């Protein structure tokens, strides 16, 4: 044991002295050689060796150095990976100076653990999209006995999760849209919207559209707006099934697709067409009322719509009766002053006699149907 001078203060004439030493942490074991000398002539003396130990009082709490910690890790680190290391020391001796660590707050989901060396490790998978920053409160405690005498200190350690491209875009837009036929180019049909929960380039989305014949429909790669790109004719194609892709800029990138049905709404751009264009029939005069004279058939490109068929040309003495009809109409028709009237069904107009017809009054009738839509 190295020698050193111990300062003391004489308390009385007896061999009692008060040792004045800085602290028990300097030395825990002491050996003194004490010499007693009288004042005689010649003086006589004797020595004695004194051994004693200093008992620690656990008067020092652990101290962290540094006082704060922060580190970044990728969110996809494997379970058991080290994310940061803390360190604390205790100036006391023995068990009073041995330090253990624990996470006392900030880890509600039990994602982390810390060992006796202050190394913080993951015990579960991390997810930046759920929580990007973890502020862990770490306590360093000594092992004094009984436990009620233990001292501790606490610091905050911050674990910041860096993003990895682990999420594909998710579509938020509806799967259906409508547009009028003959809509001009650049007409906006709908806005496609997708969301990527990652950050940075991993969350930047670009949109693309599977090729559409004639580029009749196009999509903006940045804004996701589906627009009219060319001429649209409902009678040629009544709907489009679009396959939209949303892709992020991660490496490697992730993508998602959505099928959107665009319904083409009809515009009244086609007139009914009689087939054939001319009809003729013969009826006996004085025939019974309601006699079927002939049937006129109309057709139109695309879906047949409600049509007004009427007798528009007749002698001035015979007023034509106008009959409006619908596809499901079954109502009876009043017999008006015209000798002819029309009952319409799907694409068929039947001409009936409305009253007694006399050859002496008029031997023939000519009628001209209009080419118009209701």
Short mmCIF file of C-alpha atoms in Angstrom, two decimals:
data_model
loop_
_atom_site.label_atom_id
_atom_site.label_comp_id
_atom_site.label_asym_id
_atom_site.label_seq_id
_atom_site.Cartn_x
_atom_site.Cartn_y
_atom_site.Cartn_z
CA UNK A 1 0.00 0.00 0.00
CA UNK A 2 1.49 3.39 -0.87
CA UNK A 3 2.47 5.62 1.95
CA UNK A 4 0.81 8.93 2.51
CA UNK A 5 0.61 11.54 5.23
CA UNK A 6 -2.58 11.62 7.26
CA UNK A 7 -3.35 14.88 8.97
CA UNK A 8 -4.73 14.61 12.45
CA UNK A 9 -5.70 16.82 15.30
CA UNK A 10 -4.71 16.12 18.86
CA UNK A 11 -7.84 15.91 20.93
CA UNK A 12 -6.43 15.27 24.42
CA UNK A 13 -3.36 14.12 26.22
CA UNK A 14 -4.51 10.58 25.74
CA UNK A 15 -3.80 8.68 22.55
CA UNK A 16 -7.03 9.80 20.91
CA UNK A 17 -6.85 11.57 17.60
CA UNK A 18 -9.38 12.75 15.03
CA UNK A 19 -8.37 11.63 11.57
CA UNK A 20 -9.03 14.31 8.98
CA UNK A 21 -9.12 12.74 5.51
CA UNK A 22 -11.03 13.97 2.45
CA UNK A 23 -13.36 11.04 1.90
CA UNK A 24 -13.69 7.31 2.00
CA UNK A 25 -13.47 7.17 -1.75
CA UNK A 26 -9.77 8.08 -1.67
CA UNK A 27 -8.75 5.01 0.33
CA UNK A 28 -10.84 2.31 1.93
CA UNK A 29 -8.03 0.64 3.89
CA UNK A 30 -5.50 2.44 6.12
CA UNK A 31 -2.37 1.35 8.03
CA UNK A 32 -0.90 3.76 10.56
CA UNK A 33 2.42 3.55 12.38
CA UNK A 34 2.14 5.69 15.50
CA UNK A 35 5.20 6.74 17.48
CA UNK A 36 5.12 8.04 21.05
CA UNK A 37 8.14 10.10 22.26
CA UNK A 38 8.69 11.41 25.80
CA UNK A 39 10.48 14.59 26.74
CA UNK A 40 13.20 13.09 28.88
CA UNK A 41 16.88 13.37 28.38
CA UNK A 42 17.58 11.30 26.51
CA UNK A 43 14.04 10.87 25.18
CA UNK A 44 12.58 7.46 24.73
CA UNK A 45 9.97 6.34 22.21
CA UNK A 46 7.95 3.41 21.01
CA UNK A 47 5.75 2.71 17.98
CA UNK A 48 2.54 0.88 17.26
CA UNK A 49 0.91 -0.13 13.97
CA UNK A 50 -2.81 0.59 13.55
CA UNK A 51 -4.98 -1.04 10.87
CA UNK A 52 -8.49 0.15 10.01
CA UNK A 53 -11.03 0.13 7.17
CA UNK A 54 -13.34 2.95 6.08
CA UNK A 55 -16.96 1.84 5.63
CA UNK A 56 -18.76 3.40 2.64
CA UNK A 57 -21.97 5.28 3.42
CA UNK A 58 -23.38 5.24 -0.18
CA UNK A 59 -23.45 8.98 -0.33
CA UNK A 60 -23.02 9.26 -4.11
CA UNK A 61 -25.66 8.67 -6.78
CA UNK A 62 -24.70 7.36 -10.23
CA UNK A 63 -23.80 10.10 -12.70
CA UNK A 64 -24.39 9.86 -16.44
CA UNK A 65 -21.74 11.14 -18.80
CA UNK A 66 -22.87 12.69 -21.09
CA UNK A 67 -26.16 13.87 -19.64
CA UNK A 68 -28.21 13.25 -22.81
CA UNK A 69 -28.15 10.70 -25.62
CA UNK A 70 -29.57 10.56 -29.14
CA UNK A 71 -29.07 8.27 -32.10
CA UNK A 72 -30.71 7.33 -35.41
CA UNK A 73 -31.45 3.85 -36.74
CA UNK A 74 -33.39 2.53 -39.70
CA UNK A 75 -36.86 1.34 -38.85
CA UNK A 76 -36.18 -2.11 -40.32
CA UNK A 77 -33.32 -3.04 -37.93
CA UNK A 78 -33.54 -6.65 -36.82
CA UNK A 79 -34.81 -7.55 -33.38
CA UNK A 80 -31.90 -7.60 -30.91
CA UNK A 81 -29.99 -4.80 -32.63
CA UNK A 82 -28.20 -2.17 -30.54
CA UNK A 83 -29.62 1.32 -31.02
CA UNK A 84 -27.53 3.31 -28.50
CA UNK A 85 -25.38 2.94 -25.37
CA UNK A 86 -25.52 4.97 -22.16
CA UNK A 87 -22.94 5.11 -19.36
CA UNK A 88 -23.05 6.11 -15.69
CA UNK A 89 -20.52 5.84 -12.87
CA UNK A 90 -20.84 5.80 -9.08
CA UNK A 91 -18.00 7.00 -6.84
CA UNK A 92 -19.01 4.79 -3.96
CA UNK A 93 -17.36 1.44 -3.36
CA UNK A 94 -18.53 -2.14 -3.47
CA UNK A 95 -22.19 -2.73 -4.15
CA UNK A 96 -22.81 0.96 -3.50
CA UNK A 97 -20.77 1.75 -6.60
CA UNK A 98 -22.06 -0.94 -8.95
CA UNK A 99 -24.59 0.43 -11.46
CA UNK A 100 -27.57 -1.21 -13.14
CA UNK A 101 -29.79 0.30 -15.84
CA UNK A 102 -33.49 0.19 -16.55
CA UNK A 103 -35.99 1.90 -18.90
CA UNK A 104 -38.53 3.55 -16.62
CA UNK A 105 -40.68 5.50 -19.10
CA UNK A 106 -41.26 6.19 -22.79
CA UNK A 107 -41.49 2.57 -23.93
CA UNK A 108 -45.18 1.83 -23.57
CA UNK A 109 -45.13 -0.79 -26.34
CA UNK A 110 -42.15 -2.65 -24.90
CA UNK A 111 -39.98 -2.21 -27.99
CA UNK A 112 -36.64 -1.80 -26.18
CA UNK A 113 -34.56 -3.30 -23.40
CA UNK A 114 -31.27 -2.29 -21.76
CA UNK A 115 -28.55 -4.54 -20.37
CA UNK A 116 -26.17 -4.07 -17.42
CA UNK A 117 -23.66 -2.38 -19.70
CA UNK A 118 -26.12 0.34 -20.73
CA UNK A 119 -26.69 -1.03 -24.24
CA UNK A 120 -30.24 -0.36 -25.50
CA UNK A 121 -31.47 -3.08 -27.87
CA UNK A 122 -34.70 -3.75 -29.77
CA UNK A 123 -36.94 -6.57 -28.60
CA UNK A 124 -39.73 -6.02 -31.15
CA UNK A 125 -39.95 -4.77 -34.73
CA UNK A 126 -40.00 -0.99 -35.13
CA UNK A 127 -42.35 1.01 -37.38
CA UNK A 128 -41.57 4.64 -38.19
CA UNK A 129 -45.05 5.17 -39.63
CA UNK A 130 -46.51 4.32 -36.22
CA UNK A 131 -43.98 6.27 -34.14
CA UNK A 132 -40.92 7.99 -35.56
CA UNK A 133 -39.25 9.22 -32.34
CA UNK A 134 -38.90 7.32 -29.07
CA UNK A 135 -37.92 9.32 -25.98
CA UNK A 136 -36.73 6.76 -23.44
CA UNK A 137 -36.21 7.64 -19.79
CA UNK A 138 -33.29 5.54 -18.53
CA UNK A 139 -32.45 5.15 -14.87
CA UNK A 140 -29.07 4.22 -13.44
CA UNK A 141 -29.24 2.79 -9.90
CA UNK A 142 -26.61 1.44 -7.49
CA UNK A 143 -26.95 -1.87 -5.62
CA UNK A 144 -26.82 -0.63 -2.05
CA UNK A 145 -28.46 -2.75 0.63
CA UNK A 146 -31.11 -2.56 1.77
CA UNK A 147 -32.83 -1.43 -1.48
CA UNK A 148 -34.34 1.53 0.35
CA UNK A 149 -30.84 3.04 0.56
CA UNK A 150 -30.16 2.82 -3.16
CA UNK A 151 -29.51 6.02 -5.09
CA UNK A 152 -30.30 6.63 -8.75
CA UNK A 153 -30.34 9.21 -11.51
CA UNK A 154 -32.33 9.45 -14.73
CA UNK A 155 -31.67 10.83 -18.21
CA UNK A 156 -33.56 10.94 -21.50
CA UNK A 157 -32.27 9.00 -24.49
CA UNK A 158 -33.83 9.69 -27.90
CA UNK A 159 -34.06 7.04 -30.62
CA UNK A 160 -34.95 8.49 -34.04
CA UNK A 161 -36.20 6.07 -36.69
CA UNK A 162 -35.14 6.64 -40.27
CA UNK A 163 -37.56 5.72 -43.02
CA UNK A 164 -37.33 2.67 -45.24
CA UNK A 165 -39.62 2.18 -48.22
CA UNK A 166 -41.83 -0.40 -46.55
CA UNK A 167 -45.23 0.99 -47.60
CA UNK A 168 -46.86 0.93 -51.03
CA UNK A 169 -49.21 3.73 -52.10
CA UNK A 170 -52.86 3.35 -51.08
CA UNK A 171 -55.67 4.63 -53.29
CA UNK A 172 -58.24 6.97 -51.76
CA UNK A 173 -60.23 7.82 -54.90
CA UNK A 174 -63.52 6.12 -55.89
CA UNK A 175 -63.48 3.34 -58.52
CA UNK A 176 -66.09 4.95 -60.79
CA UNK A 177 -66.48 8.17 -62.79
CA UNK A 178 -68.66 9.60 -65.57
CA UNK A 179 -68.15 11.91 -68.52
CA UNK A 180 -70.38 13.14 -71.34
CA UNK A 181 -69.62 11.84 -74.80
CA UNK A 182 -68.16 14.42 -77.14
CA UNK A 183 -66.56 16.22 -74.17
CA UNK A 184 -63.71 18.40 -75.49
CA UNK A 185 -60.07 17.38 -74.97
CA UNK A 186 -58.56 18.20 -71.55
CA UNK A 187 -61.95 17.94 -69.86
CA UNK A 188 -61.23 16.72 -66.30
CA UNK A 189 -63.10 13.51 -65.52
CA UNK A 190 -61.80 12.85 -62.00
CA UNK A 191 -58.78 13.26 -59.73
CA UNK A 192 -57.06 10.05 -58.72
CA UNK A 193 -55.60 10.27 -55.22
CA UNK A 194 -53.19 7.88 -53.52
CA UNK A 195 -51.31 8.20 -50.23
CA UNK A 196 -47.94 6.74 -49.22
CA UNK A 197 -47.20 6.67 -45.49
CA UNK A 198 -43.44 6.75 -46.00
CA UNK A 199 -41.51 10.02 -46.17
CA UNK A 200 -39.26 11.81 -48.62
CA UNK A 201 -38.75 10.17 -52.00
CA UNK A 202 -40.34 7.03 -50.59
CA UNK A 203 -43.67 8.89 -50.37
CA UNK A 204 -43.55 10.82 -53.67
CA UNK A 205 -46.15 9.28 -56.02
CA UNK A 206 -46.35 9.27 -59.80
CA UNK A 207 -49.42 8.05 -61.69
CA UNK A 208 -49.65 6.15 -64.96
CA UNK A 209 -52.42 4.66 -67.04
CA UNK A 210 -52.47 1.40 -68.96
CA UNK A 211 -52.65 2.31 -72.67
CA UNK A 212 -56.09 3.33 -73.92
CA UNK A 213 -56.77 2.87 -77.63
CA UNK A 214 -56.47 6.21 -79.34
CA UNK A 215 -55.37 7.86 -76.08
CA UNK A 216 -58.99 8.84 -75.56
CA UNK A 217 -58.33 9.10 -71.82
CA UNK A 218 -55.05 10.23 -70.23
CA UNK A 219 -53.75 10.85 -66.70
CA UNK A 220 -51.42 13.50 -65.29
CA UNK A 221 -48.36 11.77 -63.76
CA UNK A 222 -48.10 14.33 -60.95
CA UNK A 223 -51.63 15.58 -60.25
CA UNK A 224 -53.42 12.31 -61.03
CA UNK A 225 -56.10 14.08 -63.11
CA UNK A 226 -57.83 11.83 -65.63
CA UNK A 227 -58.73 13.92 -68.67
CA UNK A 228 -60.30 13.48 -72.06
CA UNK A 229 -57.52 12.92 -74.57
CA UNK A 230 -59.46 12.32 -77.76
CA UNK A 231 -62.89 12.00 -79.31
CA UNK A 232 -65.34 9.96 -77.21
CA UNK A 233 -68.44 8.45 -78.81
CA UNK A 234 -70.79 6.55 -76.52
CA UNK A 235 -72.32 4.78 -79.49
CA UNK A 236 -68.87 3.34 -80.26
CA UNK A 237 -67.83 2.59 -76.66
CA UNK A 238 -70.12 3.17 -73.71
CA UNK A 239 -67.51 2.76 -70.94
CA UNK A 240 -63.78 2.46 -70.28
CA UNK A 241 -62.10 0.23 -67.73
CA UNK A 242 -58.90 2.00 -66.72
CA UNK A 243 -55.98 0.42 -64.89
CA UNK A 244 -54.24 3.16 -62.89
CA UNK A 245 -50.83 2.59 -61.30
CA UNK A 246 -49.47 4.68 -58.40
CA UNK A 247 -45.71 4.24 -57.89
CA UNK A 248 -43.40 5.84 -55.33
CA UNK A 249 -39.78 6.90 -55.90
CA UNK A 250 -38.25 4.64 -53.29
CA UNK A 251 -35.40 2.25 -54.05
CA UNK A 252 -36.68 -0.27 -54.79
CA UNK A 253 -39.97 1.45 -55.59
CA UNK A 254 -43.38 0.17 -54.50
CA UNK A 255 -46.62 0.45 -56.43
CA UNK A 256 -50.34 -0.23 -56.29
CA UNK A 257 -53.03 -0.43 -58.95
CA UNK A 258 -56.70 0.50 -59.08
CA UNK A 259 -59.32 -0.27 -61.72
CA UNK A 260 -61.56 2.69 -62.48
CA UNK A 261 -64.67 2.38 -64.63
CA UNK A 262 -65.49 5.52 -66.61
CA UNK A 263 -69.10 5.56 -67.81
CA UNK A 264 -69.76 7.56 -70.98
CA UNK A 265 -73.01 9.50 -70.70
CA UNK A 266 -75.15 9.79 -73.78
CA UNK A 267 -75.57 13.02 -75.66
CA UNK A 268 -78.50 13.49 -78.03
CA UNK A 269 -76.36 13.38 -81.15
CA UNK A 270 -78.22 10.75 -83.23
CA UNK A 271 -81.66 11.13 -84.86
CA UNK A 272 -84.09 8.21 -85.26
CA UNK A 273 -84.02 6.59 -88.67
CA UNK A 274 -87.01 4.88 -90.32
CA UNK A 275 -86.27 1.54 -91.90
CA UNK A 276 -87.43 1.47 -94.62
CA UNK A 277 -87.88 5.12 -95.38
CA UNK A 278 -91.21 4.64 -97.14
CA UNK A 279 -94.29 2.64 -96.10
CA UNK A 280 -97.58 1.97 -97.92
CA UNK A 281 -100.74 0.14 -96.97
CA UNK A 282 -104.24 -0.45 -98.30
CA UNK A 283 -107.37 -0.33 -96.19
CA UNK A 284 -111.01 -0.81 -97.12
CA UNK A 285 -113.26 2.16 -96.68
CA UNK A 286 -115.74 2.02 -93.87
CA UNK A 287 -113.42 -0.43 -92.02
CA UNK A 288 -113.94 -0.88 -88.32
CA UNK A 289 -112.42 1.70 -86.03
CA UNK A 290 -109.01 0.78 -84.62
CA UNK A 291 -107.99 -1.23 -87.67
CA UNK A 292 -104.21 -1.67 -87.90
CA UNK A 293 -103.10 -0.03 -91.10
CA UNK A 294 -99.29 -0.47 -90.98
CA UNK A 295 -96.23 -0.52 -88.71
CA UNK A 296 -93.30 1.87 -89.01
CA UNK A 297 -89.97 0.82 -87.52
CA UNK A 298 -87.39 3.31 -86.29
CA UNK A 299 -83.79 2.67 -85.38
CA UNK A 300 -80.96 4.80 -84.07
CA UNK A 301 -77.25 4.28 -83.65
CA UNK A 302 -76.65 3.03 -80.15
CA UNK A 303 -79.34 2.79 -77.50
CA UNK A 304 -82.95 3.42 -78.65
CA UNK A 305 -84.40 6.34 -76.79
CA UNK A 306 -87.88 7.71 -76.30
CA UNK A 307 -89.28 8.73 -79.70
CA UNK A 308 -92.22 10.85 -80.75
CA UNK A 309 -93.95 9.28 -83.71
CA UNK A 310 -96.83 11.17 -85.17
CA UNK A 311 -98.78 11.72 -88.35
CA UNK A 312 -97.57 15.10 -89.51
CA UNK A 313 -99.14 15.39 -92.93
CA UNK A 314 -102.81 14.84 -93.68
CA UNK A 315 -105.65 16.64 -95.49
CA UNK A 316 -106.62 19.89 -93.84
CA UNK A 317 -109.99 18.44 -93.07
CA UNK A 318 -108.33 15.73 -91.01
CA UNK A 319 -106.19 16.97 -88.12
CA UNK A 320 -103.42 14.60 -87.10
CA UNK A 321 -103.49 13.34 -83.53
CA UNK A 322 -100.11 13.53 -81.77
CA UNK A 323 -99.13 10.58 -79.64
CA UNK A 324 -96.11 10.85 -77.30
CA UNK A 325 -94.88 7.53 -75.98
CA UNK A 326 -92.32 5.96 -73.72
CA UNK A 327 -90.75 2.52 -73.71
CA UNK A 328 -92.96 1.29 -70.88
CA UNK A 329 -96.14 3.18 -71.82
CA UNK A 330 -99.25 1.04 -72.12
CA UNK A 331 -101.86 3.73 -71.80
CA UNK A 332 -104.88 3.87 -74.05
CA UNK A 333 -104.96 6.55 -76.68
CA UNK A 334 -107.96 8.80 -77.28
CA UNK A 335 -109.29 8.78 -80.77
CA UNK A 336 -109.11 12.36 -81.97
CA UNK A 337 -110.22 13.98 -85.19
CA UNK A 338 -107.52 12.46 -87.41
CA UNK A 339 -108.45 9.38 -89.39
CA UNK A 340 -105.08 7.90 -88.37
CA UNK A 341 -103.26 7.66 -85.10
CA UNK A 342 -100.02 6.01 -83.93
CA UNK A 343 -99.41 3.61 -81.04
CA UNK A 344 -95.67 3.37 -80.31
CA UNK A 345 -93.76 0.49 -78.86
CA UNK A 346 -90.01 -0.17 -78.73
CA UNK A 347 -88.81 1.11 -82.12
CA UNK A 348 -92.21 0.32 -83.67
CA UNK A 349 -95.06 2.71 -84.41
CA UNK A 350 -98.38 1.10 -85.42
CA UNK A 351 -100.82 3.14 -87.50
CA UNK A 352 -104.53 2.55 -86.78
CA UNK A 353 -107.74 3.99 -88.19
CA UNK A 354 -109.23 6.56 -85.88
CA UNK A 355 -112.61 6.86 -87.53
CA UNK A 356 -114.51 5.75 -90.57
CA UNK A 357 -112.55 6.31 -93.76
CA UNK A 358 -114.36 7.14 -97.00
CA UNK A 359 -112.76 6.69 -100.38
CA UNK A 360 -115.16 9.22 -101.82
CA UNK A 361 -113.83 11.86 -99.44
CA UNK A 362 -110.10 11.04 -99.79
CA UNK A 363 -108.72 8.10 -101.70
CA UNK A 364 -105.17 8.22 -100.24
CA UNK A 365 -103.19 9.75 -97.40
CA UNK A 366 -99.51 10.65 -97.29
CA UNK A 367 -97.77 11.16 -93.93
CA UNK A 368 -94.23 12.29 -93.19
CA UNK A 369 -92.63 11.28 -89.86
CA UNK A 370 -90.19 13.75 -88.26
CA UNK A 371 -86.62 12.78 -87.58
CA UNK A 372 -86.44 14.19 -84.08
CA UNK A 373 -85.80 13.11 -80.53
CA UNK A 374 -88.02 13.91 -77.54
#
